[in-house]
Every structure is written in C-alpha cells, then in structure tokens.
Coordinates of C-alpha atoms and ligand atoms in Angstrom, one line a residue:
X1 CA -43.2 113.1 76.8
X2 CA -41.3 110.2 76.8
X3 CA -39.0 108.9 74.3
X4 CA -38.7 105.7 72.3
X5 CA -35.8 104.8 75.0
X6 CA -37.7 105.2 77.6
X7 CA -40.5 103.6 76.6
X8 CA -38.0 100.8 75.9
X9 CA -36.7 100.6 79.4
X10 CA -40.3 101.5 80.8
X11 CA -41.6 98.3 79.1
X12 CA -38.7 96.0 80.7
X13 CA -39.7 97.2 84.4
X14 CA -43.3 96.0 83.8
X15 CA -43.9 92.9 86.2
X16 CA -44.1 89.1 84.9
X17 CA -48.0 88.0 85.9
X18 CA -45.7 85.6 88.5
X19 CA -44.6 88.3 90.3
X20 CA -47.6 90.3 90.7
X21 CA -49.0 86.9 91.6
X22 CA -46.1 86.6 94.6
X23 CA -46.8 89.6 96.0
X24 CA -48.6 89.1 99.3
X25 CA -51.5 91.4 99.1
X26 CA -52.3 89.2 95.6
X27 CA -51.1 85.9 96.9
X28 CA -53.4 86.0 99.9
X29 CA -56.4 86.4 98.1
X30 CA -55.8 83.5 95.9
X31 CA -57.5 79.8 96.5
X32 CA -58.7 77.0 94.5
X33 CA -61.5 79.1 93.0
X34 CA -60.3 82.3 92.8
X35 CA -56.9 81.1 91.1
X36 CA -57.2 80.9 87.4
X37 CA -59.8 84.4 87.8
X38 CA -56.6 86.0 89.5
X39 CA -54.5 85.3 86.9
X40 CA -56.6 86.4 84.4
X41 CA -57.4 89.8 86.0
X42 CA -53.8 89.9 86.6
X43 CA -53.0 89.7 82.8
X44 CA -55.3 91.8 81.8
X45 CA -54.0 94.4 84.2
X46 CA -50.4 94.3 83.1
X47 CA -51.5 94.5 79.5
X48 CA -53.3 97.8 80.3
X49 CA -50.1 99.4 81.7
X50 CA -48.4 98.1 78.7
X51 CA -50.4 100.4 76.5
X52 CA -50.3 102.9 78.9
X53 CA -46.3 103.0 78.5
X54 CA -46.7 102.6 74.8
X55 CA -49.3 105.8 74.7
X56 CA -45.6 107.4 76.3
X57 CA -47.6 107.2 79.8
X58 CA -44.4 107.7 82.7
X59 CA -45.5 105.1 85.0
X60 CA -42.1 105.4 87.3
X61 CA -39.4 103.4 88.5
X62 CA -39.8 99.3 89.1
X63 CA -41.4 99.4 92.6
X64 CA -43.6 101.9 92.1
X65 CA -45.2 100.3 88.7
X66 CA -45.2 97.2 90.7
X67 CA -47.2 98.4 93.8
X68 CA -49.7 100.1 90.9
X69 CA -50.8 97.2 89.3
X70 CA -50.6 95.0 92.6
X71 CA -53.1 97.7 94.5
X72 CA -55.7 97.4 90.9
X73 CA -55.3 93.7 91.3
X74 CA -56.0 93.5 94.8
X75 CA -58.8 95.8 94.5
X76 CA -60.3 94.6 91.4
X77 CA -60.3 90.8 93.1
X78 CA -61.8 92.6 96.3
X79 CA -64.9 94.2 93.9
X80 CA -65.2 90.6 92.2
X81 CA -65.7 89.1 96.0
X82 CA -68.5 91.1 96.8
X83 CA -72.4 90.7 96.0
X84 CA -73.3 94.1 93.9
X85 CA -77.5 93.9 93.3
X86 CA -78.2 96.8 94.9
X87 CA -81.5 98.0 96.5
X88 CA -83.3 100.7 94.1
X89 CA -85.7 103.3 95.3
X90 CA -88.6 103.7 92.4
X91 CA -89.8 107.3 92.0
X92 CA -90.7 106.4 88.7
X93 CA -93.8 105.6 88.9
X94 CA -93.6 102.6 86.8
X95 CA -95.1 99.6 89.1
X96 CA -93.9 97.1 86.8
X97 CA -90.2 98.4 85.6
X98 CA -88.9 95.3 83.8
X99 CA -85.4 97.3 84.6
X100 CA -86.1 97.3 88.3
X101 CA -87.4 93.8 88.2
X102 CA -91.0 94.0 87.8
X103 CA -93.4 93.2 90.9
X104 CA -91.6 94.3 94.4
X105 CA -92.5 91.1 96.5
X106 CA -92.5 92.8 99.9
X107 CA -92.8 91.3 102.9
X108 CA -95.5 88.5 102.2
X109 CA -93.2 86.4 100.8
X110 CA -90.4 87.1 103.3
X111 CA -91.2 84.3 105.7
X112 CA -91.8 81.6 103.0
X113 CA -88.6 82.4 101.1
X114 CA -86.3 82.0 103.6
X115 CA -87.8 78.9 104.8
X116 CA -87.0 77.4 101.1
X117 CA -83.7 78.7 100.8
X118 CA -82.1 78.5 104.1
X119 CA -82.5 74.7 104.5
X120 CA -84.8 71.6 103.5
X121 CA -88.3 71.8 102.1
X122 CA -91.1 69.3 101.1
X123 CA -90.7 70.1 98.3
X124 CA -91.8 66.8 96.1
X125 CA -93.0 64.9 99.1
X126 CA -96.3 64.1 100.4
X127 CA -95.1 64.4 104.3
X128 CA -98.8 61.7 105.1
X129 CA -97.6 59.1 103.1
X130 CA -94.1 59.5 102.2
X131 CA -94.7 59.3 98.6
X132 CA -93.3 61.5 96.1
X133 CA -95.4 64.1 94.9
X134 CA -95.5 67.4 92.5
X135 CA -93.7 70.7 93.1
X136 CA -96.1 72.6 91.9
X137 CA -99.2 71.2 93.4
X138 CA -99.5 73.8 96.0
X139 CA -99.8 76.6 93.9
X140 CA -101.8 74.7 91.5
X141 CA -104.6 73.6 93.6
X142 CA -104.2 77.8 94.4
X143 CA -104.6 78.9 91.1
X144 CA -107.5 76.5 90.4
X145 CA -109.2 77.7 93.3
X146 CA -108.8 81.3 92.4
X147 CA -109.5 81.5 88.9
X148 CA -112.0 78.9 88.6
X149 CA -109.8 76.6 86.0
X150 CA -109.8 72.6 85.9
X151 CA -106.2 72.9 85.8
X152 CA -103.1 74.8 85.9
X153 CA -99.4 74.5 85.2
X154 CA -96.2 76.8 86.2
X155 CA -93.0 77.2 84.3
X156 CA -90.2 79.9 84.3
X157 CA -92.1 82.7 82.4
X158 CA -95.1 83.3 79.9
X159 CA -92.8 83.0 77.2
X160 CA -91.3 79.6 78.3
X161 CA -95.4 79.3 78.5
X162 CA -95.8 79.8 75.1
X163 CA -93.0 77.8 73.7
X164 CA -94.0 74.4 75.8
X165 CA -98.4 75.2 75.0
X166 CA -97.7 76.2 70.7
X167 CA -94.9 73.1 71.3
X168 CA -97.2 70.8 72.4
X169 CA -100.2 71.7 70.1
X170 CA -98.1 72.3 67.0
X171 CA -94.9 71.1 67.1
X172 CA -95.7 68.8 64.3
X173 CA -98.3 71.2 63.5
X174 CA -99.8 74.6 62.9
X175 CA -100.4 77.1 64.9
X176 CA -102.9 80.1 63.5
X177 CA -102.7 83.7 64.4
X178 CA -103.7 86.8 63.7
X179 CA -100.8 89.4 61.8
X180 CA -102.2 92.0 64.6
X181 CA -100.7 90.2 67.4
X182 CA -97.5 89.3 66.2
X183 CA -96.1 91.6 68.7
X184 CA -92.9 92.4 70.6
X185 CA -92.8 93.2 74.0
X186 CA -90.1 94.5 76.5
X187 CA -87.5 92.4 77.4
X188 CA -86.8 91.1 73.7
X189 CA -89.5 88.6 73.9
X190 CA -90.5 88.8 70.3
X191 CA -93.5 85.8 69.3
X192 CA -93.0 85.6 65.6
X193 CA -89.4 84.0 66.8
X194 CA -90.7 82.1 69.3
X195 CA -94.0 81.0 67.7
X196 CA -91.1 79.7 64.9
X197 CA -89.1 77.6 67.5
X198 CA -91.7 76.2 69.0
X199 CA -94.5 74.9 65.9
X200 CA -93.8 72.9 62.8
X201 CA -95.8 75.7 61.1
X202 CA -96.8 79.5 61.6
X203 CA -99.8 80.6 60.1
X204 CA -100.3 84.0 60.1
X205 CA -103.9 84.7 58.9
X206 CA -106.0 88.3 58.3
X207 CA -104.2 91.6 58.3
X208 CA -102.5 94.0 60.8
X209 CA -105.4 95.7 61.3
X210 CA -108.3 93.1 60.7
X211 CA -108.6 89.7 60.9
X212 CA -112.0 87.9 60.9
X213 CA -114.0 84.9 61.9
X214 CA -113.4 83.7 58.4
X215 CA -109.9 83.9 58.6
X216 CA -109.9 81.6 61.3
X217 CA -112.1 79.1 59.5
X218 CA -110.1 79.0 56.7
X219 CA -107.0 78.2 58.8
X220 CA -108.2 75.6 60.6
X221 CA -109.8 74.0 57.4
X222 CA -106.1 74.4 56.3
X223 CA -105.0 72.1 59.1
X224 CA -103.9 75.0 62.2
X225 CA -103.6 72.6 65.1
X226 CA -104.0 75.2 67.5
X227 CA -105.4 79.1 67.9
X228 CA -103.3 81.5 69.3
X229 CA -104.9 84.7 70.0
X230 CA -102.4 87.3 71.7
X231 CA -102.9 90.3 73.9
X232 CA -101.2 92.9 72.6
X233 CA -100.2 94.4 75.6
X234 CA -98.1 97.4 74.7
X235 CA -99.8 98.7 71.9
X236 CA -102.9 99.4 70.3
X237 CA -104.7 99.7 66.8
X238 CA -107.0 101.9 66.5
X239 CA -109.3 103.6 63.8
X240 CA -110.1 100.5 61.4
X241 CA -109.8 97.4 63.5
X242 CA -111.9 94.8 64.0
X243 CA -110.3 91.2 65.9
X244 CA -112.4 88.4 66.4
X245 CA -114.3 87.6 70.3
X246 CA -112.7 85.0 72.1
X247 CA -115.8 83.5 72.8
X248 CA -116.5 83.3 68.9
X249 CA -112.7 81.6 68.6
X250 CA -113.9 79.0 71.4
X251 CA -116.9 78.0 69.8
X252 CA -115.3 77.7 66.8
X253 CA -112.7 75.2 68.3
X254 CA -114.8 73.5 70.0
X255 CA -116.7 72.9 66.9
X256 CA -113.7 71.9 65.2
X257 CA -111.8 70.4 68.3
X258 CA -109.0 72.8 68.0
X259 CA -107.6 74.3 70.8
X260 CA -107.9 78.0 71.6
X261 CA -105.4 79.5 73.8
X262 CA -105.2 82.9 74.5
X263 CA -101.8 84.7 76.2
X264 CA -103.6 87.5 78.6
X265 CA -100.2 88.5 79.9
X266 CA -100.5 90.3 82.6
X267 CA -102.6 88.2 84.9
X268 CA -105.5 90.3 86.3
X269 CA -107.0 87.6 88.5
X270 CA -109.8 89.8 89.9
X271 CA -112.1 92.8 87.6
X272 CA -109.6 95.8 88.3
X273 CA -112.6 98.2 87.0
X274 CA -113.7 99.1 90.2
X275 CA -110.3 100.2 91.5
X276 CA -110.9 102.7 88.5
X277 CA -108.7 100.5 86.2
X278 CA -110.7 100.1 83.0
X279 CA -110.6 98.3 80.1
X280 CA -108.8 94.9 80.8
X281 CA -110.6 91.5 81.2
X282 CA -109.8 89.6 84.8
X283 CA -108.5 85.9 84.1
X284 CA -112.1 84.6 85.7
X285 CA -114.1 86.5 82.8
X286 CA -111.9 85.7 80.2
X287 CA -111.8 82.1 81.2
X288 CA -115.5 81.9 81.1
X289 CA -115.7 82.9 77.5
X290 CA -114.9 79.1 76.8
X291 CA -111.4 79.7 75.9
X292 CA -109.3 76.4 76.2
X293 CA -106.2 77.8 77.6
X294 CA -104.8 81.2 78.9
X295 CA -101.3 82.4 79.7
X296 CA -99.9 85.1 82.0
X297 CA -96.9 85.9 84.1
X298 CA -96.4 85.8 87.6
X299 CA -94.4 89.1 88.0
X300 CA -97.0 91.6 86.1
X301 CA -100.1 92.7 87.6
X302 CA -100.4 89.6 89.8
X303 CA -97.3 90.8 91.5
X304 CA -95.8 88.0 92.6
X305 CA -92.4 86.4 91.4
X306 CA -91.8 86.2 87.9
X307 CA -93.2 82.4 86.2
X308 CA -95.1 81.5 83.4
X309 CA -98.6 80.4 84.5
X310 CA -100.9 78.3 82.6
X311 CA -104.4 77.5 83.1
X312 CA -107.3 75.6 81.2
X313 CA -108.8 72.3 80.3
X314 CA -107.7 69.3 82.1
X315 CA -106.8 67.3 79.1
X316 CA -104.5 69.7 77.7
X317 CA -102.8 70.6 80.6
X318 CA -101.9 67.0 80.9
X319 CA -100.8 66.5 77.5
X320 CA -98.3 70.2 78.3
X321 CA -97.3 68.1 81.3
X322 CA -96.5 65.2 79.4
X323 CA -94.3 67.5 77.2
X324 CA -90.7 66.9 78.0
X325 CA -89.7 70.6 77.6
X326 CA -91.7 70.9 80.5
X327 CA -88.9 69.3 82.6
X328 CA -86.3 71.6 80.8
X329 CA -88.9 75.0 81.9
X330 CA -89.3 73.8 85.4
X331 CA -89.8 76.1 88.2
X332 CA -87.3 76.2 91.3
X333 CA -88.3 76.0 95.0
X334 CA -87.9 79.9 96.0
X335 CA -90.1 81.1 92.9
X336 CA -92.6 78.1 94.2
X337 CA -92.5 79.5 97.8
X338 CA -92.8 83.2 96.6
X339 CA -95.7 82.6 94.3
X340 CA -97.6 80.1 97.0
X341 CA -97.0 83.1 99.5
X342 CA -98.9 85.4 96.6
X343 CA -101.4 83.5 96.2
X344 CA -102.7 83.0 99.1
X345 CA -102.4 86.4 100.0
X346 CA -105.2 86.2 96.9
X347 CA -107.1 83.3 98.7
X348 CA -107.4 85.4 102.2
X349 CA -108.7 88.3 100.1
X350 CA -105.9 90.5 101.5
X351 CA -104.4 91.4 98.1
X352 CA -103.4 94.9 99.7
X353 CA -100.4 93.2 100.8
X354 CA -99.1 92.4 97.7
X355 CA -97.4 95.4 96.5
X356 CA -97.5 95.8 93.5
X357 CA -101.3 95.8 93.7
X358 CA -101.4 97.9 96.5
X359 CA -99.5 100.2 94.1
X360 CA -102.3 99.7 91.2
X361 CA -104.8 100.5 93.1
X362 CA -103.5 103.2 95.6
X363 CA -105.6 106.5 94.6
X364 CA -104.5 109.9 93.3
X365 CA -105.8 111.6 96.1
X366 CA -103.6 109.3 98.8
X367 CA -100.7 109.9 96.3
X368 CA -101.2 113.6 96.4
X369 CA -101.3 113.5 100.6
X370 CA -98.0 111.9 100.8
X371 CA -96.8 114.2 97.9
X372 CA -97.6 117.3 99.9
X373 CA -96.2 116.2 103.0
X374 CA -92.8 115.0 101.2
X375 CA -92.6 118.2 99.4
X376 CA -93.4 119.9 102.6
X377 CA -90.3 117.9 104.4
X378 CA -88.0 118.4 101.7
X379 CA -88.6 122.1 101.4
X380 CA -87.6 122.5 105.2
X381 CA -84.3 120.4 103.9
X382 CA -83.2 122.4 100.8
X383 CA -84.4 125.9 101.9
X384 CA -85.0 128.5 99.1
X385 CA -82.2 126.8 97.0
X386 CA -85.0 124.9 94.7
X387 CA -88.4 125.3 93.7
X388 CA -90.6 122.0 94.9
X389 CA -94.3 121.8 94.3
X390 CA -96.8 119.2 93.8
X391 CA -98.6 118.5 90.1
X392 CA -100.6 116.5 88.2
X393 CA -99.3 113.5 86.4
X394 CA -100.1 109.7 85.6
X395 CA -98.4 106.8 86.5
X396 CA -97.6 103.6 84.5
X397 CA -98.3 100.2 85.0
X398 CA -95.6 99.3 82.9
X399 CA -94.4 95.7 82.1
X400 CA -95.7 95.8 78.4
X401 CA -99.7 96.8 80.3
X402 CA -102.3 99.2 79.8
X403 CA -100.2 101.6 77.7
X404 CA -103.5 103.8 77.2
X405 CA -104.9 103.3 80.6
X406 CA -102.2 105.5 82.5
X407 CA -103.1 106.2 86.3
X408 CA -103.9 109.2 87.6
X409 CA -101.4 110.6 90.4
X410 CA -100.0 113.5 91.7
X411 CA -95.5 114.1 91.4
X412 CA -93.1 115.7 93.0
X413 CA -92.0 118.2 90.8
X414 CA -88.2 119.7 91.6
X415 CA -87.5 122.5 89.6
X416 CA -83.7 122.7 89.2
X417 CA -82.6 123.5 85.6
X418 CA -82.0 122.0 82.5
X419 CA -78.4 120.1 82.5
X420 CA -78.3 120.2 86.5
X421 CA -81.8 117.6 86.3
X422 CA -79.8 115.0 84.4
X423 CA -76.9 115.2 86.1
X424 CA -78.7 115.4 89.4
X425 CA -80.6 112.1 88.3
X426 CA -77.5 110.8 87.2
X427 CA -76.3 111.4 90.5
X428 CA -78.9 109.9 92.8
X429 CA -78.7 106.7 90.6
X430 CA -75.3 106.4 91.7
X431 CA -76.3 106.5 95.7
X432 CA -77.3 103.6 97.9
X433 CA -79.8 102.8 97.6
X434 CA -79.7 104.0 93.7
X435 CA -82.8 106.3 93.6
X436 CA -84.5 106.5 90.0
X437 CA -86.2 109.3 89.0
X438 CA -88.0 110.8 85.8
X439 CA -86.4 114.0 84.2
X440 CA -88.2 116.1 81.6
X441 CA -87.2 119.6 80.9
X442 CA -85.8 121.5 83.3
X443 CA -87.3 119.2 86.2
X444 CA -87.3 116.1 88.4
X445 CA -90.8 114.1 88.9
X446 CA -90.9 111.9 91.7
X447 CA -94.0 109.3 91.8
X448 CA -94.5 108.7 95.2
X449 CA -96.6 105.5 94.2
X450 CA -93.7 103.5 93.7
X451 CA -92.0 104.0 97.0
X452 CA -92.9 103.0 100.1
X453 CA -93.8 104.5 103.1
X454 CA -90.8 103.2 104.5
X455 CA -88.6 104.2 102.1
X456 CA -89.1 108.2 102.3
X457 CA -86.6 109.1 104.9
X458 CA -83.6 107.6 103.1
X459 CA -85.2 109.5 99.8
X460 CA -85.3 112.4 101.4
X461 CA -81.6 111.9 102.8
X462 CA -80.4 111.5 99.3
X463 CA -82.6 114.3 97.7
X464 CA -81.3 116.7 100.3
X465 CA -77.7 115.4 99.7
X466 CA -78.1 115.6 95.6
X467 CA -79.9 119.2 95.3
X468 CA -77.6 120.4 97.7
X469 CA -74.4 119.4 95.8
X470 CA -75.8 120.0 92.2
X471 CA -77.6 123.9 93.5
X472 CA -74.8 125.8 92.8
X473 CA -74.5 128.1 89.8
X474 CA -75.3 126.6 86.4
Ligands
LIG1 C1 -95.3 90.2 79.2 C2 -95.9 89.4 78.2 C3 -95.3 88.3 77.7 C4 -93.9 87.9 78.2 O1 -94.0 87.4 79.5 P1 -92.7 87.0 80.3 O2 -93.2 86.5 81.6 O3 -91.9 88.3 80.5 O4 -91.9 86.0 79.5 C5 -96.0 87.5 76.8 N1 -97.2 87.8 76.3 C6 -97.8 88.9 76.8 C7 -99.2 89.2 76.3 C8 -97.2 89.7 77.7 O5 -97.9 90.8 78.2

C-alpha cells in the first residue's frame, strides 16, 4: 500500500493530455475528425489512472505509466474505428425479436439494396418523361394491388403512422378510443402518449373490459373527429369482454362521416389460418369490413423492413399526404428498395422467400427433422459429456403478435446444469456470430426455426466449442 508521498509523487508522473497526444502511436491516429474524439478519450483516460493512484494503485515509474495509458488510448480509438453490429444466430425461436431486429430480410432484398445504396437511383424521377415523381409510388401501386386498397402511404414505422393519421384527423380535434386498447407494446411505444401528441383531444370512452356501440355514438355526438380502434397485440382480455365489430364502427362512421381507422399491427396480408395460424384477421378481410383506414408495420409478420404502412380511402390518404409531418416521417431510399423487393416477392406469390414468413409457417414436423439431425451432429461433437434430446415446445411470433397463438415446434434440448446453462448462454452470446439461446432450469432450448439452414454448421462450431469449455465439474 502506498503512502500519501507516494501517491503525491505518483500523481506528478501522470502525463499532460499533450503528451499522450505526442506520442506517435496516438499522434498517428489523429485527423480532422478524429481530433477533438482523441482528446476526449485521452482525458478521460488519464483521469481514470488518476483515481487509480488516489485508490493507492502503484502504477510504476514515468515511462511505464505513460506507455499504459498511450496503449488504452491507442486501443480504445482502434475499437471506436471499427463497425461493431454484429451478425446474431436466433435459436430462440422468436421470429420477430424486436432485440434482434425483427424480420431477417434474407436474400430477396439483397440485389435491390445494394443497387440503392452503392450509387444513384430513380428514386423521385419518372425516367419516360423526366419529370419528378413520388418515392413511394412503387411500393404504393404494390400495396394497392395486394391488399385491394384505393390508396396507401409509407412512413418510418406504425407509430410515426399513428401520429401523422390521429394528427391529421384530430389535431384540432378528437380522437375516440376505447380504454381496452390503450395499450403498450414492446419497444416503449406506448399510445396514450402518442394519441396525446398527436390530437387536440383524447377521448377515452367504455371501460377496460367493455366498451359498446353506444359508447361510440355518444363520442362522436360529443364531437370525436376520428375512431381509433387498436389491436391489442400483446395481450388479451378475457372472461367479460365484449369490443365493438369494426364493420359496426364503419357503418357508424360512415353514417356520421367520421373516419374509422383501425391499427392492425402486424400486417398479415394473406389469411394465415390455413398455415395453421388461427385467430388473426389478413389486411384484405379486415379492409373489407368498410373500415376507412388501417395501419401496420413493415417489419412484423409481413417481414420486410421496418415502415409504417398505411392504407385506405383515397381522400384521406390525400389529406395524410397533405400533412406536413408527413415530410418530417419520410421514408429513405434503402427501406423503399427493401420493402419494394418484399412486396413483390408478395405479388409473384413466392412469399416463401421472405423469411420471416417462411419461418411462420415452417411446420413442427420439418422443425423436428432438422432437430433430430442437429442433435444427432452435435452428439457425435460433445460425446457423452452432455445429455441432448429433442422435445416438444412452441415457438413465438413475437413483435407484440399472437401472444396466445404460440406455434408448435420441436427444441433442442441440452441438458447441462443449473449455473453452467447461464453461463454457457452467456458465453455463446459473446462468440461471433453471438448465438442466442433460451435457458430454463437446468437446460438450453434451441428453436431451430429461427436459424437457417445455412447457419447450422457455425452453431454447431460454437455449441461444440461452449459445452466443451463449460462441461467440466460444476
Ligand atoms: C407493433 C405495433 C405498433 C408499433 O409499431 P412500430 O412499427 O414498432 O412503430 C403499433 N400498433 C400495433 C397494434 C402494433 O402491433
């Protein structure tokens, strides 16, 4: 331990942020951009030796200090220089892991995405006549097409969607909804704070757990401007319940000339039922209940990029245009070329493509073939030194969807003991790719429907590599 003298004289040796600047392996990392960043780190990493002498730390004589905090410097500015998303590998089973970044895109969208980033694009040109012309009006013409709707409109996500459709509608008005929908859904998009940004006037009408036709009389006699019905997505009510049709809501509207717009969410955009997905509504038989306008995002269950998509009536979708917040929500060119590249995987009725579908609708009996064959491989990697065997689970959707509707599938299970199956997970997390897996108990699940085919060699690699480093004695 050192004394207050030494301390003392330990603290005088500590470099000026000059001279660690001087030093060639800082100096020659430093340019116009980089400067003031340099300096900064370069404070910040004397000041942490400083309390390190202060906590009576013995850092050594001059030099040595110096060549410390000029190696952290160096190496720190070396970190700072280098791109760090990394690639994940999703045993999760969660198709739509907000975490991981929803929908994997794959490669349908490969070609068009670097054709929009790597150099020019038409994008707001007509290339016939020279004219200028709309960003979206691709996609729009695809989502017309698709779902069946007069119109459409695109902007960064469904909550940017919300805030530019209750903004238009009711921003010097009201906007009605039920108190059952006034939900909050991952990724801190709460609607009670946006529904309050974006109208003059919330009107919450009926109760948590019933709300009427009469409720929504009464609110428009009371002046609502616009009806907003909400999916709520990642929870239901159940035992005594009853909401309202949203073919009752249109009629109403229409009677009243109130718009009706529903936020579906999760953009189904053909009847999932007979992929054995029940209970959710595709956009097309929503739409055809008479509703006025409907939201969703691209990166749910349509799996493509993540926008806020908006279809309906003509004239409203030109008054939402007309907005200026629509400017402000605006859609770039690479989420443009993605979603196009989506969409008309859609159009050419090859939606196994898109992966995140092909995901959703990938049966427990293929899930439980691959299952048995990586189980089978990884057993011939890690010998006797685990237990590995195949069981019954269910899969998620996730993304704030079909929280009762889980999917049936079949796991991985690898039985490896209680604090070695976080720490093993902890582990593979920290490998790239990071592999994610679920824990629970004494086990590790892998859901082979979130990897892909192609992905299984490197997750076994980093399986065998993890079980064999974490199989020693507890
Ligand atoms: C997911 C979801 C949202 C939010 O969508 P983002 O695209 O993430 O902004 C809004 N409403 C519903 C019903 C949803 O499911």
């Amino acid at each position: 331990m050192n004394d207050w003298r030494n301390i003392k004289s330990s603290l005088k040796i500590l470099p000026s942020v000059e001279r660690v600047l001087e030093d060639e392996r800082v100096s020659e990392t430093i340019n116009v951009n980089s400067r003031n960043g340099i300096t900064r780190i370069t404070r910040d990493t004397i000041e942490y030796y400083r309390n390190l002498v202060l906590s009576g730390e013995d850092l050594g004589d001059e030099a040595g200090i110096l060549s410390r905090i000029r190696d952290e410097v160096a190496r720190k500015v070396e970190l700072t220089g280098r791109t760090s998303q990394r690639k994940v590998i999703n045993a999760t089973g969660v198709v739509l892991h907000t975490n991981l970044g929803r929908a994997p895109l794959g490669d349908c969208v490969t070609e068009s995405l670097l054709r929009a980033a790597s150099g020019y694009i038409d994008l707001e040109v007509d290339l016939e006549t020279g004219e200028r012309t709309h960003r979206e009006r691709r996609v729009i013409e695809l989502l017309e097409l698709i779902t069946g709707a007069e119109s459409a409109l695109v902007v960064n996500n469904t909550a940017a969607a919300l805030l530019l459709a209750v903004n238009t509608f009711a921003g010097e008005g009201t906007v009605a909804v039920s108190r059952g929908e006034l939900v909050e859904i991952g990724g801190s998009f709460r609607l009670p704070e946006i529904l309050e940004r974006s109208a003059a006037r919330v009107l919450e009408i009926g109760t948590t757990n019933r709300t009427d036709l009469k409720d929504y009389e009464r609110a428009v006699e009371d002046g609502a401007s616009l009806i907003l019905k909400v999916h709520t997505s990642n929870y239901r009510i159940v035992g005594y319940t009853d909401d309202v049709p949203l073919g009752r809501l249109a009629e109403l509207g229409k009677a009243k000339d109130v718009p009706v717009m529903y936020d579906q969410g999760s953009g189904i955009l053909f009847p999932l039922g007979k992929e054995g997905i029940s209970g959710e509504a595709d956009i097309g038989s929503l739409l055809s209940t008479g509703v006025d306008i409907m939201t969703f995002s691209g990166d749910k269950v349509l799996g493509g990029p993540q926008a806020g998509i908006i279809i309906g009536r003509r004239r409203y979708i030109e008054q939402m245009k007309k907005n200026h917040l629509s400017r402000a929500l605006r859609v770039d060119k690479l989420t443009l070329a993605c979603l196009e590249a989506v969409l008309v995987r859609y159009w050419r009725g090859e939606t196994a493509m898109i992966p995140a579908l092909h995901m959703i609708m990938t049966t427990r009996d293929e899930i439980a073939e691959r299952a048995e064959s990586f189980s089978a491989a990884l057993r011939e990697r890690t010998g006797e030194t685990v237990e590995i065997e195949v069981v019954e689970g269910e899969s998620s959707i996730g993304g704030g969807s079909f929280p009762l509707d889980p999917l049936p599938t079949a796991l991985v299970e690898i039985r490896i003991g209680k604090s070695r199956a976080s720490r093993l997970a902890g582990s593979m997390r920290g490998m790239d790719p990071a592999v994610f897996v679920r824990i629970k108990e004494e086990s590790l699940y892998l859901d082979m429907r979130t990897v892909a085919e192609d992905e299984e060699q490197i997750l076994l690699d980093s399986l065998e590599e993890g079980i064999n480093r974490f199989s020693g004695k507890e």
